[in-house]
C-alpha positions as YAML, in Angstrom:
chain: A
units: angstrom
residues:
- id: 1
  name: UNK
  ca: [0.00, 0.00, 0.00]
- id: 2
  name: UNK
  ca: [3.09, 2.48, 0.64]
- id: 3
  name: UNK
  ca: [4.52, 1.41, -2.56]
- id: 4
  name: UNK
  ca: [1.11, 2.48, -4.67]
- id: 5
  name: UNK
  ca: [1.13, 5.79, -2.45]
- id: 6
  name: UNK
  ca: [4.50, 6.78, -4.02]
- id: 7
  name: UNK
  ca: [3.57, 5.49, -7.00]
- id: 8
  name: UNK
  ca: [0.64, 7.89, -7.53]
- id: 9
  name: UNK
  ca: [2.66, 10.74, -5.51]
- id: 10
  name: UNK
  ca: [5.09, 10.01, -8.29]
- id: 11
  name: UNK
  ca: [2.86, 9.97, -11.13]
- id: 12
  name: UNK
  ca: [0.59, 13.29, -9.89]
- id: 13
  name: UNK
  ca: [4.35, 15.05, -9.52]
- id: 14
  name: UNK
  ca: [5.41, 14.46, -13.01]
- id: 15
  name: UNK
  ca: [2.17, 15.83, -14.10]
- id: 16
  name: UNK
  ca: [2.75, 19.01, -12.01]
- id: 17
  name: UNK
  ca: [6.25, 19.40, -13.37]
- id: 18
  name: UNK
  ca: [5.47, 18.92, -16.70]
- id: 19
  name: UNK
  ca: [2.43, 21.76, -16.20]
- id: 20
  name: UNK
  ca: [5.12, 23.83, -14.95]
- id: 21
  name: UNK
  ca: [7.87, 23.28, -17.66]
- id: 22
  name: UNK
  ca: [5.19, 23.72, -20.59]
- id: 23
  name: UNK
  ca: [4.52, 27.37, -19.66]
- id: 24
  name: UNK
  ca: [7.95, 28.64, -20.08]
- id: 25
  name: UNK
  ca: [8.00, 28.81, -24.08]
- id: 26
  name: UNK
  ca: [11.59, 26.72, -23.97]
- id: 27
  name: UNK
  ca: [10.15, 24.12, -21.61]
- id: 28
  name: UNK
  ca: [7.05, 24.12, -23.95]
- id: 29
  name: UNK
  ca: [9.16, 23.59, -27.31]
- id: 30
  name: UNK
  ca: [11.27, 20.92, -25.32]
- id: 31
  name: UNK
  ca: [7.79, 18.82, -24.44]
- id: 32
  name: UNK
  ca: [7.01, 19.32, -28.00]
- id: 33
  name: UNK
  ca: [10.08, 17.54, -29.34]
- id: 34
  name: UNK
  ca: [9.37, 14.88, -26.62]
- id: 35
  name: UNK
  ca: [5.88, 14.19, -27.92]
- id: 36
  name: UNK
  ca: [7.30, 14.07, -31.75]
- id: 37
  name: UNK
  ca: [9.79, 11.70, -30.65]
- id: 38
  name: UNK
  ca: [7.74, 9.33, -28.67]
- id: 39
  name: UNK
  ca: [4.84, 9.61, -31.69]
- id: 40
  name: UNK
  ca: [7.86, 8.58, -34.14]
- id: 41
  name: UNK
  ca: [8.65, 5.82, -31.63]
- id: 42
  name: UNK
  ca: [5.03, 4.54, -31.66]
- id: 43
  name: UNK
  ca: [4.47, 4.67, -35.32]
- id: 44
  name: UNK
  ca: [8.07, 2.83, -36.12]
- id: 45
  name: UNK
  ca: [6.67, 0.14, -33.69]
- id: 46
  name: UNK
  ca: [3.15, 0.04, -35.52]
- id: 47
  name: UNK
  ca: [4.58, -0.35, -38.86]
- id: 48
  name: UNK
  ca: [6.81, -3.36, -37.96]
- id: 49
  name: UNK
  ca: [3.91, -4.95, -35.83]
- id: 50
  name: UNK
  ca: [1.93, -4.57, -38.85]
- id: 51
  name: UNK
  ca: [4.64, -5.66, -41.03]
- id: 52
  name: UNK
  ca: [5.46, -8.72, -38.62]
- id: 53
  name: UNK
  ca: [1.41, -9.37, -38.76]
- id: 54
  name: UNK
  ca: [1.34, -9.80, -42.26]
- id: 55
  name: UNK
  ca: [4.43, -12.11, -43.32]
- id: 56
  name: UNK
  ca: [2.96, -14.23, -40.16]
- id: 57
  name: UNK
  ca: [-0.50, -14.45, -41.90]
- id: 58
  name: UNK
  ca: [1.64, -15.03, -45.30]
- id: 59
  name: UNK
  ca: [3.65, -17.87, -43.20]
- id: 60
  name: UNK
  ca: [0.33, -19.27, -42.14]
- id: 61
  name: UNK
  ca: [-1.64, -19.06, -45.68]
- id: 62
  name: UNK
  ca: [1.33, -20.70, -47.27]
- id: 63
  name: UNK
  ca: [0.79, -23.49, -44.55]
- id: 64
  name: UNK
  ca: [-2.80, -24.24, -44.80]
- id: 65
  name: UNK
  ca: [-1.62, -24.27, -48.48]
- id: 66
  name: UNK
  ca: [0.71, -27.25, -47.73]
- id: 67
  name: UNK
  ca: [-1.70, -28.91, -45.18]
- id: 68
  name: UNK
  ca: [-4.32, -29.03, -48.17]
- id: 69
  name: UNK
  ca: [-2.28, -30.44, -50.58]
- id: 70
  name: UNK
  ca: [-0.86, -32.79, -48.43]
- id: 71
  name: UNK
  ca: [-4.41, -33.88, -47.60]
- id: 72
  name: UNK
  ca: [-5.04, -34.19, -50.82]
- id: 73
  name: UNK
  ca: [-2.33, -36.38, -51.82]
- id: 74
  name: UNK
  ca: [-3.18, -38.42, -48.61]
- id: 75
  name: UNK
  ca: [-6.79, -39.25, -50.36]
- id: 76
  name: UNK
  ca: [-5.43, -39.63, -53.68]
- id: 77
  name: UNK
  ca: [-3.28, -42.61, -51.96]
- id: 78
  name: UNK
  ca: [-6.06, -43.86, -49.85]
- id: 79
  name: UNK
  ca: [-8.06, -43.97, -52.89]
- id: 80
  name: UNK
  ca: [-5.13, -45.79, -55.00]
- id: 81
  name: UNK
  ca: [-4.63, -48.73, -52.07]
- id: 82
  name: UNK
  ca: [-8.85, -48.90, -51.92]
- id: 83
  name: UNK
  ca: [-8.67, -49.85, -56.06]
- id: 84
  name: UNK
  ca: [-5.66, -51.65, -55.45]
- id: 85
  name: UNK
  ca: [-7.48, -53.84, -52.98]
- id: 86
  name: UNK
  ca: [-10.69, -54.12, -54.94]
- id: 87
  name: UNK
  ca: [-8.61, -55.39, -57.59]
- id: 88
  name: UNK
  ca: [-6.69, -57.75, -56.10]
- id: 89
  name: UNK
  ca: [-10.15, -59.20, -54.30]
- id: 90
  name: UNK
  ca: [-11.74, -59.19, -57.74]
- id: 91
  name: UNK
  ca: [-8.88, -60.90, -59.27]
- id: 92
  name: UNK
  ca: [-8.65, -63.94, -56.58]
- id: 93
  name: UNK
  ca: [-12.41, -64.58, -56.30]
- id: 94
  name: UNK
  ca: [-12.24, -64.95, -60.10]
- id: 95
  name: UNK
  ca: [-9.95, -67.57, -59.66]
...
């Protein structure tokens, strides 16, 4: 409970000092440069999570891509060893 009261103490001082510094014009140009930074800083971020976001949804189209093909070929053998069988049944009761 003492830690969250100097927390906030903490938190409601940087808010006063930053009131105070952003009335002197220098103080205000200096929070100003601050702000463009950490906006920068933000965006940079954005674009690579965005960036990241997509080649991971590329990544993960390309391997539901292999998945389905692999399925596929899984039937298409399935299917071969089924007529394989069926042959080889009809062939011996023939005999």
């Amino acid at each position: 409970m003492k830690n969250a009261l100097w927390f906030v103490l903490g938190v409601a001082g940087g808010f006063v000092a930053a009131h105070v510094v952003n009335k002197d014009p220098r103080g205000h140009e200096m929070l100003a440069e601050v702000d463009a930074r950490i906006s920068e800083f933000a965006d940079r971020i954005g674009d690579a999570y965005r960036e990241q976001e997509a080649r991971i949804e590329g990544l993960a189209a390309d391997v539901k891509g292999a998945a389905s093909d692999a399925l596929d070929s899984a039937a298409n053998v399935a299917d071969a060893a089924r007529d394989a069988v069926a042959k080889a049944t009809n062939a011996d009761s023939s005999h």
